Tab-separated table of C-alpha atoms in Angstrom:
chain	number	residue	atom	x	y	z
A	144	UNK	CA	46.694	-73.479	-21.266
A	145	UNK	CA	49.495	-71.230	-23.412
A	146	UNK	CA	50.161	-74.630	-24.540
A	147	UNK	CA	46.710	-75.705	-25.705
A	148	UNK	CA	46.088	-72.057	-27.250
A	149	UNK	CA	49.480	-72.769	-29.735
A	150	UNK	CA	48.767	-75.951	-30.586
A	151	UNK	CA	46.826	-76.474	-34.129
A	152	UNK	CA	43.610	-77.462	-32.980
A	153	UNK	CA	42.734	-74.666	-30.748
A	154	UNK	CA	41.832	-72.247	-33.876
A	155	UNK	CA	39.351	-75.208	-35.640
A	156	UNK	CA	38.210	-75.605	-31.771
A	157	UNK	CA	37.013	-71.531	-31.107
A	158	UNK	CA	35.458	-71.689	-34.946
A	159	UNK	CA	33.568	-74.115	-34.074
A	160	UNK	CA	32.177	-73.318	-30.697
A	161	UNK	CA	31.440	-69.798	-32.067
A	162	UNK	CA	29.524	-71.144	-35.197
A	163	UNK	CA	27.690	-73.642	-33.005
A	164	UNK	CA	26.671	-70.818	-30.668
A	165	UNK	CA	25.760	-68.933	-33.738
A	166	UNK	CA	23.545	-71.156	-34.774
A	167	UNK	CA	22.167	-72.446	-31.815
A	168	UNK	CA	21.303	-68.381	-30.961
A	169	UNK	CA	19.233	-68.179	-34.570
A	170	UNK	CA	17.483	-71.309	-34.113
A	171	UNK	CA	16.269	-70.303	-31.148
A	172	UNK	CA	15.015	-66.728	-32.354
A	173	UNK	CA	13.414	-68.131	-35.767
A	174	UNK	CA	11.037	-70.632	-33.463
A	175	UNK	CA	9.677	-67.506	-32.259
A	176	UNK	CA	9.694	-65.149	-35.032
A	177	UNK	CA	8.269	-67.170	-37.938
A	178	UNK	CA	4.761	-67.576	-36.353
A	179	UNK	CA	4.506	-63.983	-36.020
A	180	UNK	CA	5.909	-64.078	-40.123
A	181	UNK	CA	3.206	-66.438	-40.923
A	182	UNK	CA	0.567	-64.254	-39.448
A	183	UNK	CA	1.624	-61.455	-40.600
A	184	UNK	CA	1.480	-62.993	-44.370
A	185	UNK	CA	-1.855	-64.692	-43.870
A	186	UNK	CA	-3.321	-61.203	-43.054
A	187	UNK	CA	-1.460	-59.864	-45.984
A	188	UNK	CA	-3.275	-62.205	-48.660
A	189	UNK	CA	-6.574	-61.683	-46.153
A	190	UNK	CA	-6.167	-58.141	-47.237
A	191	UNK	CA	-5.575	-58.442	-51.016
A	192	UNK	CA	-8.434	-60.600	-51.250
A	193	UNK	CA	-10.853	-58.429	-49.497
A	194	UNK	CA	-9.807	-55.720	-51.698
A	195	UNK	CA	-10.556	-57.796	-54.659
A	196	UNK	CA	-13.832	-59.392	-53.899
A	197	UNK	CA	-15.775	-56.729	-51.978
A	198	UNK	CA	-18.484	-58.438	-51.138
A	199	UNK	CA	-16.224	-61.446	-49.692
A	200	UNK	CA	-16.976	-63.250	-46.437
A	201	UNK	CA	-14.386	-66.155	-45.860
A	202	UNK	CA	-11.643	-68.025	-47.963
A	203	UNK	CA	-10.927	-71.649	-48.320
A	204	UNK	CA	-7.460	-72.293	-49.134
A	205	UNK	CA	-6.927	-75.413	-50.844
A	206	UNK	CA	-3.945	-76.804	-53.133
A	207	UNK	CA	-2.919	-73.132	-53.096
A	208	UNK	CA	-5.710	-72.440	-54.403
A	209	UNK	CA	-8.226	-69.924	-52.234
A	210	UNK	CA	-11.827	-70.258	-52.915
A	211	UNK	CA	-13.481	-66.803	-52.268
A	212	UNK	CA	-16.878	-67.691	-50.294
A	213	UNK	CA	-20.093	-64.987	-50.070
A	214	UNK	CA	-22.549	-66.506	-47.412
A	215	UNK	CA	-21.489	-70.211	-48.928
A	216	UNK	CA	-21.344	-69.604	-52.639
A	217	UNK	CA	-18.563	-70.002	-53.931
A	218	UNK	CA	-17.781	-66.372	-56.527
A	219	UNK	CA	-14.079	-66.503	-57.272
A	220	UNK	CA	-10.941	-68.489	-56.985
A	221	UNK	CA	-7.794	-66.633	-55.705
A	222	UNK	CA	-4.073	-67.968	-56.518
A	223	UNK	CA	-0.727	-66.396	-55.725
A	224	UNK	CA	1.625	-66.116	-58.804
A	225	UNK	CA	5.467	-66.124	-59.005
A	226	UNK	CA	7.453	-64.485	-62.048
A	227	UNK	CA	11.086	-63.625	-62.762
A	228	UNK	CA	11.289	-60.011	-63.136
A	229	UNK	CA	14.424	-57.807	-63.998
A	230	UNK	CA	15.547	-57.029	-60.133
A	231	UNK	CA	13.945	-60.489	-58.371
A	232	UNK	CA	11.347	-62.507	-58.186
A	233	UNK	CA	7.731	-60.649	-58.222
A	234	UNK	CA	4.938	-61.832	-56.431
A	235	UNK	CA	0.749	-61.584	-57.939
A	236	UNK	CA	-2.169	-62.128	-56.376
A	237	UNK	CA	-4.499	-62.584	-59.288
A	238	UNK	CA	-7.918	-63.341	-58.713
A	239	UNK	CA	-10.873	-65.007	-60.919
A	240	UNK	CA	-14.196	-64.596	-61.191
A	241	UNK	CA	-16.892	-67.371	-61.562
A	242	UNK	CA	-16.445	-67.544	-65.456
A	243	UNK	CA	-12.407	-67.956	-64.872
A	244	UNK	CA	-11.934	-64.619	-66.205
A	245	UNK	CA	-9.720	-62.369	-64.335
A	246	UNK	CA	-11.555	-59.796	-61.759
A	247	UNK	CA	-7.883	-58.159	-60.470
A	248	UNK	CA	-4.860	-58.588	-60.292
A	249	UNK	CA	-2.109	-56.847	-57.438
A	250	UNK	CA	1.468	-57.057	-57.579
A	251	UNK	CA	2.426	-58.077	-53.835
A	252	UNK	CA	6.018	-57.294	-53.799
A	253	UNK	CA	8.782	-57.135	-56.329
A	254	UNK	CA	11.730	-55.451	-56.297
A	255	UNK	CA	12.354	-53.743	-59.806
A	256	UNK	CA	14.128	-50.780	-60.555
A	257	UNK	CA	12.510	-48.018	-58.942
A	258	UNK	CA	10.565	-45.697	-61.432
A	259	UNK	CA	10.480	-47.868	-64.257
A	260	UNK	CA	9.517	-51.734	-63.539
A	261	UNK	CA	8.031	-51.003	-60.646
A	262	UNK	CA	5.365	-49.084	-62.425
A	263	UNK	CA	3.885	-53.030	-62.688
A	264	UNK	CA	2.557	-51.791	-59.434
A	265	UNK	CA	0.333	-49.404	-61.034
A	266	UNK	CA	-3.519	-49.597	-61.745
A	267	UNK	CA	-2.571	-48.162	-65.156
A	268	UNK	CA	-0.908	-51.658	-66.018
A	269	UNK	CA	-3.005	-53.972	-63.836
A	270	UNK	CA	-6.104	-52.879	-65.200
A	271	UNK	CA	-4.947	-53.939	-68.175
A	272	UNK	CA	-5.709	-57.624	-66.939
A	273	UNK	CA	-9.225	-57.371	-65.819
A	274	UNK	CA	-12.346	-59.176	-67.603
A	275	UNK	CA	-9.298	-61.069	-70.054
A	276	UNK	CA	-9.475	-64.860	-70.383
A	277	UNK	CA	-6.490	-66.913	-70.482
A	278	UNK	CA	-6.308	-66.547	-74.293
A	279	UNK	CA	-5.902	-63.116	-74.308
A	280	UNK	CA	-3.314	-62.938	-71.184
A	281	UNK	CA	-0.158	-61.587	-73.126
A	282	UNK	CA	1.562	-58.316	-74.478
A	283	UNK	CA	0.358	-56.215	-77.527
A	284	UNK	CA	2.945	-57.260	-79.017
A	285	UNK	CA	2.858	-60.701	-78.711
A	286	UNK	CA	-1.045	-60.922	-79.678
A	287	UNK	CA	-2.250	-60.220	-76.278
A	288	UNK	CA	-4.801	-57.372	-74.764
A	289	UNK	CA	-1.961	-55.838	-72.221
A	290	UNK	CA	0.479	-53.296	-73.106
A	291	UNK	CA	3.756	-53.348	-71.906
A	292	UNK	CA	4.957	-50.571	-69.645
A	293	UNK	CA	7.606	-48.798	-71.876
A	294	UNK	CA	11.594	-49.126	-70.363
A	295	UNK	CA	10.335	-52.075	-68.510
A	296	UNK	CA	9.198	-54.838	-71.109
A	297	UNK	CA	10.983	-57.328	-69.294
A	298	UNK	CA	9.136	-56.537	-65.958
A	299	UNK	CA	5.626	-56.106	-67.700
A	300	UNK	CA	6.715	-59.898	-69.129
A	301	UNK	CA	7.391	-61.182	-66.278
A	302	UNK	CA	4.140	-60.328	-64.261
A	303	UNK	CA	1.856	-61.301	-67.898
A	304	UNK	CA	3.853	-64.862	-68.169
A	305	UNK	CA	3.605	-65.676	-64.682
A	306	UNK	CA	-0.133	-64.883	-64.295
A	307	UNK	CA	-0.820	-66.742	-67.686
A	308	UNK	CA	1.135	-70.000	-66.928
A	309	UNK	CA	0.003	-70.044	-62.953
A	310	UNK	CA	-3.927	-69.733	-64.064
A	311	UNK	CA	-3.186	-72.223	-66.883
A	312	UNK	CA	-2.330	-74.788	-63.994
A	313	UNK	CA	-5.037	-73.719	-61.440
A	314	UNK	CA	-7.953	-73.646	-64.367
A	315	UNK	CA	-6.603	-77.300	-64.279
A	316	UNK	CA	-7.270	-78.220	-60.539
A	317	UNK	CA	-10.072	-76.099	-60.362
A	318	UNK	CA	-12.089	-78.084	-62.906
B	128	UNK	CA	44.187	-34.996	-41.487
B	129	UNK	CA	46.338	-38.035	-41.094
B	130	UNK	CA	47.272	-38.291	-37.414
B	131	UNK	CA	43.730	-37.373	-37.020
B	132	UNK	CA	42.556	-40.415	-39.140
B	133	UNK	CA	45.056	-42.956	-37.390
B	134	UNK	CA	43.387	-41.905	-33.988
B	135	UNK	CA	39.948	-43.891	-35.165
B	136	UNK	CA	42.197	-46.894	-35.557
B	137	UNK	CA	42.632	-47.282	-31.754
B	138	UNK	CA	42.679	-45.685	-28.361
B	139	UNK	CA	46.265	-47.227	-26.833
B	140	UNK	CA	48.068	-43.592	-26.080
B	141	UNK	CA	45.205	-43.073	-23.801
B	142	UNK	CA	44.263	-46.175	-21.920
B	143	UNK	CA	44.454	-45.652	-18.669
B	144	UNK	CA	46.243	-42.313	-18.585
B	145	UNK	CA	42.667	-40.277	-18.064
B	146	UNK	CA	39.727	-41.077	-16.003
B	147	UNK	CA	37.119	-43.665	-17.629
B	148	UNK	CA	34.233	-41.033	-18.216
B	149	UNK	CA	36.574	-39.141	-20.366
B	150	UNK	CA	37.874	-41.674	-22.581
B	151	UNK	CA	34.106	-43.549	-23.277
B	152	UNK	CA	33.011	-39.966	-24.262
B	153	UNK	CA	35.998	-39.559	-26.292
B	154	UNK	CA	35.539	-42.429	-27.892
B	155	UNK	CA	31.545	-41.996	-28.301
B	156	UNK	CA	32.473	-38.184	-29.987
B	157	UNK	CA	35.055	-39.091	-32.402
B	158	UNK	CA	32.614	-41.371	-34.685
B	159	UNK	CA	30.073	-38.515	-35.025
B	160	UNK	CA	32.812	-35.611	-36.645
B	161	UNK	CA	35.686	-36.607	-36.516
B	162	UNK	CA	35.894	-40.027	-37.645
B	163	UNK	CA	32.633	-40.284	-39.049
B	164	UNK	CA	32.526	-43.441	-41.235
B	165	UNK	CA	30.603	-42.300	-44.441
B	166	UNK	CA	32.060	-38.799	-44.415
B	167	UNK	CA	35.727	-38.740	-43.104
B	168	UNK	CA	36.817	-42.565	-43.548
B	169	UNK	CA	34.598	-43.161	-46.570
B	170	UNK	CA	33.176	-46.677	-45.613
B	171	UNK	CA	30.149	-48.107	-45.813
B	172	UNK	CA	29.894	-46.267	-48.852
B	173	UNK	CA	27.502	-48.944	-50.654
B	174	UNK	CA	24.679	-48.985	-47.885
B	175	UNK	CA	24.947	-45.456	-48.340
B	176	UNK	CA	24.021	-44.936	-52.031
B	177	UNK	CA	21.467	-47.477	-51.910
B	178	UNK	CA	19.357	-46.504	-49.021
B	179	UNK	CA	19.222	-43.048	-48.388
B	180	UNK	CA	16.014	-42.448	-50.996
B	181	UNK	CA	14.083	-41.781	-48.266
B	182	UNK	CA	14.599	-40.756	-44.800
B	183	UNK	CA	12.511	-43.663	-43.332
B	184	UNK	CA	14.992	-45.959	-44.875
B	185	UNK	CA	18.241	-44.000	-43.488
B	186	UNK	CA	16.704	-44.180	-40.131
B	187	UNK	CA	15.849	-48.215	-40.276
B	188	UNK	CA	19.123	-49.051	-41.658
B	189	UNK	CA	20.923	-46.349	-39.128
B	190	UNK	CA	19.107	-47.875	-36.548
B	191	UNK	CA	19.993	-51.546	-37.578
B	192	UNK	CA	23.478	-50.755	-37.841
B	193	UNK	CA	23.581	-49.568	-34.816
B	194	UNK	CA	22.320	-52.365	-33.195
B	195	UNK	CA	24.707	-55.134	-34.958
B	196	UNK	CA	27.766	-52.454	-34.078
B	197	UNK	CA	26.840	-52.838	-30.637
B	198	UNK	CA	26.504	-56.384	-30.789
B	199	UNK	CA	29.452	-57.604	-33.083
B	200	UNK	CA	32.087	-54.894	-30.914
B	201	UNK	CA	30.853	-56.003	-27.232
B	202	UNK	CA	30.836	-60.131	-28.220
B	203	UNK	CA	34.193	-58.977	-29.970
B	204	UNK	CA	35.623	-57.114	-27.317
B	205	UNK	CA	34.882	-59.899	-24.367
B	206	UNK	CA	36.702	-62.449	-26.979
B	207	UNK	CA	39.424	-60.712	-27.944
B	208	UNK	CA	41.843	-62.527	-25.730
B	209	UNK	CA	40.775	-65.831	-27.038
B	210	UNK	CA	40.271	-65.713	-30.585
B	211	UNK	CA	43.406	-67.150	-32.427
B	212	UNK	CA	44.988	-64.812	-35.123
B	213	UNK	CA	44.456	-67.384	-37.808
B	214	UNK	CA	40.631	-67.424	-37.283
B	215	UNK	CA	40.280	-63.781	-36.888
B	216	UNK	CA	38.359	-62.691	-39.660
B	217	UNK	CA	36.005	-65.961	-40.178
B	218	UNK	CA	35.014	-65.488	-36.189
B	219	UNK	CA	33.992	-61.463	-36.387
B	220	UNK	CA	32.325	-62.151	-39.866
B	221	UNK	CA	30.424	-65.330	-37.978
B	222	UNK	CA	29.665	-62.405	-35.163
B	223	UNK	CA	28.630	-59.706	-37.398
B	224	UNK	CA	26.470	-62.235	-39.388
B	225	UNK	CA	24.742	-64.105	-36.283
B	226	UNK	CA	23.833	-60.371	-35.410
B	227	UNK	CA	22.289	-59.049	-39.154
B	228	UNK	CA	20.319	-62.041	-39.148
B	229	UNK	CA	18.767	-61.509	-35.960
B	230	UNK	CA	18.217	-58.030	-36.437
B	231	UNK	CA	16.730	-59.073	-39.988
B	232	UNK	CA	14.232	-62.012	-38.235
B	233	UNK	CA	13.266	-59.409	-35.857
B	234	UNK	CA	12.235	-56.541	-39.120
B	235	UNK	CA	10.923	-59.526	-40.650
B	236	UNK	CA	8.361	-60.134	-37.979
B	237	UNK	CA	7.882	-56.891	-36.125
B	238	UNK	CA	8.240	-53.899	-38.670
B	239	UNK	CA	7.521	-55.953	-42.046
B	240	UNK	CA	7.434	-53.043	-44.357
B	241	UNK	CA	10.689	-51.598	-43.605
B	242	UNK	CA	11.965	-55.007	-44.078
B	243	UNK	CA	10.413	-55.133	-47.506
B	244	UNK	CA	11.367	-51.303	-48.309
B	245	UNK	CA	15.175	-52.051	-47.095
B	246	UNK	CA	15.209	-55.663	-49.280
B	247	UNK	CA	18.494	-56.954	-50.056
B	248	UNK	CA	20.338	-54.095	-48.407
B	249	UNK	CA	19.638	-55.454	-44.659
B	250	UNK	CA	21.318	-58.831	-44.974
B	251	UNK	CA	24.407	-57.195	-46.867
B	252	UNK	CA	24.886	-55.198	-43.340
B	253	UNK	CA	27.249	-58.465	-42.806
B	254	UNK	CA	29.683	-57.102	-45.434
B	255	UNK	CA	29.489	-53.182	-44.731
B	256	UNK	CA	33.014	-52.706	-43.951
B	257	UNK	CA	32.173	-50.387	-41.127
B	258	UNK	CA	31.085	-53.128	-39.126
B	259	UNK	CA	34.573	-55.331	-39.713
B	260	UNK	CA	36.834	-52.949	-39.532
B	261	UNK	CA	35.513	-51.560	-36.067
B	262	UNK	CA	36.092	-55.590	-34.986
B	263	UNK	CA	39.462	-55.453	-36.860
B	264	UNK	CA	40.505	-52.226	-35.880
B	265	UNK	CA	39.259	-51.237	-32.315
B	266	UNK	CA	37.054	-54.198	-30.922
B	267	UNK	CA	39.640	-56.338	-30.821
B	268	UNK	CA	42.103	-54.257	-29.207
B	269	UNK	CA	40.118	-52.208	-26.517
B	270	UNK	CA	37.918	-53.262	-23.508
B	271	UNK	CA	34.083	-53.776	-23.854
B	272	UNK	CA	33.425	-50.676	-22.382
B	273	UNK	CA	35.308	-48.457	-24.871
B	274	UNK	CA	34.148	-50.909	-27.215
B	275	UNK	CA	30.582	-49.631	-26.666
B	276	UNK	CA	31.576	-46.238	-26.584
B	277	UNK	CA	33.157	-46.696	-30.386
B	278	UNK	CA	30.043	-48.828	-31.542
B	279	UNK	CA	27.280	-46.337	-30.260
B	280	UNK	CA	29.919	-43.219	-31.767
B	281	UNK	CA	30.272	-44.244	-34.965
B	282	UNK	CA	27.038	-46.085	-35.202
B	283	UNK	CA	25.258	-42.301	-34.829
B	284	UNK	CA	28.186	-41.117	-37.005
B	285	UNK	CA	26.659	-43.580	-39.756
B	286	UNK	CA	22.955	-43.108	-39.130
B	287	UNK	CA	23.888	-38.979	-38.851
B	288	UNK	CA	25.048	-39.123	-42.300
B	289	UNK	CA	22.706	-41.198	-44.042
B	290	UNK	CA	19.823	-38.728	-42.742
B	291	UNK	CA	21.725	-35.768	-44.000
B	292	UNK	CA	21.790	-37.240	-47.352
B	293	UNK	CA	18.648	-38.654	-47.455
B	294	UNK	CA	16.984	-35.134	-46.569
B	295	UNK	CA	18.937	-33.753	-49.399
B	296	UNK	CA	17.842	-36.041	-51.692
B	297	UNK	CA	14.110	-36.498	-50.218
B	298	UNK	CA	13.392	-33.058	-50.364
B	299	UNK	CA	14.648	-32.210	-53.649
B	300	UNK	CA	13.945	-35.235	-55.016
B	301	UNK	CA	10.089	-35.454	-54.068
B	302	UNK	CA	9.806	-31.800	-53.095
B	303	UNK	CA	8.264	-33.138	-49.600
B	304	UNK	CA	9.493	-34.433	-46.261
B	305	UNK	CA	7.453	-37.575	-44.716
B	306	UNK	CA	8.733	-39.395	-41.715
B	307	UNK	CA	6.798	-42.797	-40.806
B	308	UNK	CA	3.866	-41.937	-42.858
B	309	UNK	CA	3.821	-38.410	-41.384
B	310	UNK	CA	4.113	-35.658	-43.970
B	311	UNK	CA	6.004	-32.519	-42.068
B	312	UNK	CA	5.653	-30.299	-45.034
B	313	UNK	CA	5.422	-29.852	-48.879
B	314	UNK	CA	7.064	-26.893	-50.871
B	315	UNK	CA	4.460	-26.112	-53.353
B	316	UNK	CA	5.819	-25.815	-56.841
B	317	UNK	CA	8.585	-28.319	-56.067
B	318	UNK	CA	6.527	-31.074	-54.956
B	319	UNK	CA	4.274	-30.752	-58.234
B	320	UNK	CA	7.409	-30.447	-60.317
B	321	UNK	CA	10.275	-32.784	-58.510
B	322	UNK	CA	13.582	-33.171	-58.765
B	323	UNK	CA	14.150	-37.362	-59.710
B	324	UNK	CA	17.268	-37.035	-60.660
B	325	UNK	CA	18.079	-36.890	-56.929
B	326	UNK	CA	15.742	-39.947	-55.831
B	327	UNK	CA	17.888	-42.307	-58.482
B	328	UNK	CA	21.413	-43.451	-57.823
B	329	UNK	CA	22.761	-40.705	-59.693
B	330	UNK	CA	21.654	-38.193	-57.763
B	331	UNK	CA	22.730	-40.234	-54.180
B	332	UNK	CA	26.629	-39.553	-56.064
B	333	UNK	CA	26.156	-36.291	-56.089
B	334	UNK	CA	24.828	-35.778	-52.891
B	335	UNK	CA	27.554	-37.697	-51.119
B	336	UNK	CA	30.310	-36.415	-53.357
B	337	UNK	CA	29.065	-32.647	-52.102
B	338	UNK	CA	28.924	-33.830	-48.276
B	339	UNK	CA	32.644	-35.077	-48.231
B	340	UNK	CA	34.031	-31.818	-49.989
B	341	UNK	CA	32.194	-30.314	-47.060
B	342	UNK	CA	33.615	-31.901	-44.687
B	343	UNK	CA	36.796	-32.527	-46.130
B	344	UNK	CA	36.806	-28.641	-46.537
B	345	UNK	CA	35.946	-28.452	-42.326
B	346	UNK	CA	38.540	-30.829	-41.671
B	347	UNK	CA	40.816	-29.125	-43.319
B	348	UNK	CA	40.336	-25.422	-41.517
B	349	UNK	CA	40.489	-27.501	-38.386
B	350	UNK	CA	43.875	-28.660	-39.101
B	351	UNK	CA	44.930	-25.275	-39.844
């Protein structure tokens, strides 16, 4: 055994067994854990929608696309956008009405710089979106009806460019 | 100062020589004052600044460390007879980084939003130099009972000094004190008029940079 233990395997042997175990251990506890994940996100996006479509009474999600049902009519379509902000990716929930203009949109998580881009969060800049069409989805500078959140242009960017180029695509498959 | 900082490095004067309930509370005590790892040793440093905004956030990220301390030190400790020299350092990081990521899949799924209020800072526990330098210095030297002791000692130690700061900077910095949701109390006049200076990186300096003159300052009478 003192043999074994100096010989130049025996290192490359423990690394591995210990990585293996590693592994093995994580495996294990992701099988369990990402159900509860999964839930835990479809309530999320359950939640987001209700609060944007009040009168809501199911959701049919299809090609990413969620179809907002009241008593079987069909009154919005929901999507879930993805833009490169200044700290990380952000995640929207932006949500049409029937006419494909925008009813809300809600920033779902981001992680900007405290104070500044995360003011994206705010109704004060998210209002900004409602009743637009795609047309008009861009900054005031750039010919569009939102204004930018000043210190954080590249944040308020972000969210406007990923909700304009996202709808562009679902307006697409929702036709 | 410095004999007393060489004692966190490991226990071997007194193995053995006292009985066993003596040295696990020795070892427990030391990580709080006199070792404490933010204050006294000055690691960790990074964790520190970044989430101690809020005292929800110290007490997750106390709490976490805690639990991968625990875990890294006692899987350490029962190997420490087995692990070759040359693959030290890849098999504690391999340790430490099985445990964050369990501790982070179990946030993830069970307290989601201090998962999302913590972000990147939970899965950079693996490099927070307290961690590896407990394996390095005392897990892989001492038996997995001491081992615990020094894990839950300057675990506390850790999570005691990110709640000191983070009432400093809470406080003054939002001019209230919530905990969970909770809101213990508001001083009027501050709260309407904050300080957010402290709340911003800048401020989480300053804070620290006070603390250890404090208790660089104690540590110094206490020599004397």
């Amino acid at each position: 055994m003192a043999n074994f233990k100096n010989t130049k395997v025996y290192p490359i042997i423990i690394l591995t067994i210990v990585v293996l175990v590693s592994v093995t251990v994580l495996i294990f506890l992701n099988t369990l854990t990402s159900p509860v994940v999964e839930a835990q996100k479809r309530k999320e996006i359950n939640n987001q929608l209700q609060n944007i479509y009040s009168g809501m009474t199911d959701s049919e999600l299809e090609d990413e696309i969620y179809y907002i049902l009241k008593e079987d009519e069909t009154i919005g379509y929901a999507f879930i956008a993805k833009g490169n902000g200044y700290g990380g990716e952000i995640t929207i929930m932006v949500g049409l009405d029937k006419n494909l203009e925008v009813k809300d949109v809600s920033i779902m998580s981001h992680s900007e710089t405290p104070g500044l881009g995360s003011r994206v969060t705010e109704e004060s800049f998210t209002d900004d979106f409602k009743g637009l069409k795609i047309e008009n989805i861009a900054l005031n500078k750039n010919g569009g009806e939102i204004d930018a959140i000043s210190g954080a242009t590249i944040s308020s960017e972000a969210v406007v460019s990923a909700v304009r180029e996202e709808m562009k695509k679902k307006i697409k498959s929702i036709k | 100062m410095e004999n007393k900082i060489d004692n966190c490095e490991n226990c071997d004067n007194c193995v053995g020589k006292q009985n066993f309930g003596k040295e696990f509370w020795k070892e427990f005590v030391k990580g709080i004052i006199l070792c404490n790892p933010v204050f006294v040793l000055a690691l960790g440093l990074c964790p520190t600044l970044a989430v101690t905004g809020t005292i929800d956030n110290a007490l997750g990220m106390g709490a976490g460390v805690i639990f991968v301390l625990l875990g890294s030190n006692i899987i350490i400790s029962l190997m420490r007879n087995i692990i070759p020299d040359l693959v030290r350092i890849p098999v504690f990081i391999v340790v430490i980084a099985t445990f964050v990521t369990i501790l982070s899949l179990l946030f993830e799924a069970y307290i989601p939003l201090l998962y999302e209020s913590l972000g990147i800072y939970l899965s950079l526990v693996v490099v927070n130099c307290i961690i590896l330098g407990r394996a390095e210095v005392f897990a892989s030297k001492n038996g997995m009972f001491l081992s615990i002791a020094d894990a839950l000692g300057i675990g506390l130690g850790f999570t005691i000094a990110l709640i000191m700061i983070s009432l400093f900077r809470e406080i003054l910095g939002t001019g209230a004190l919530s905990i969970f949701g909770f809101q213990l109390f508001n001083i009027p006049g501050l709260s309407s008029n904050p300080l957010g200076f402290f709340v911003s990186p800048p401020g989480a300096f300053l804070v620290i940079g006070v603390l250890l003159a404090v208790f660089r300052w104690i540590g110094v009478l206490d020599n004397e």
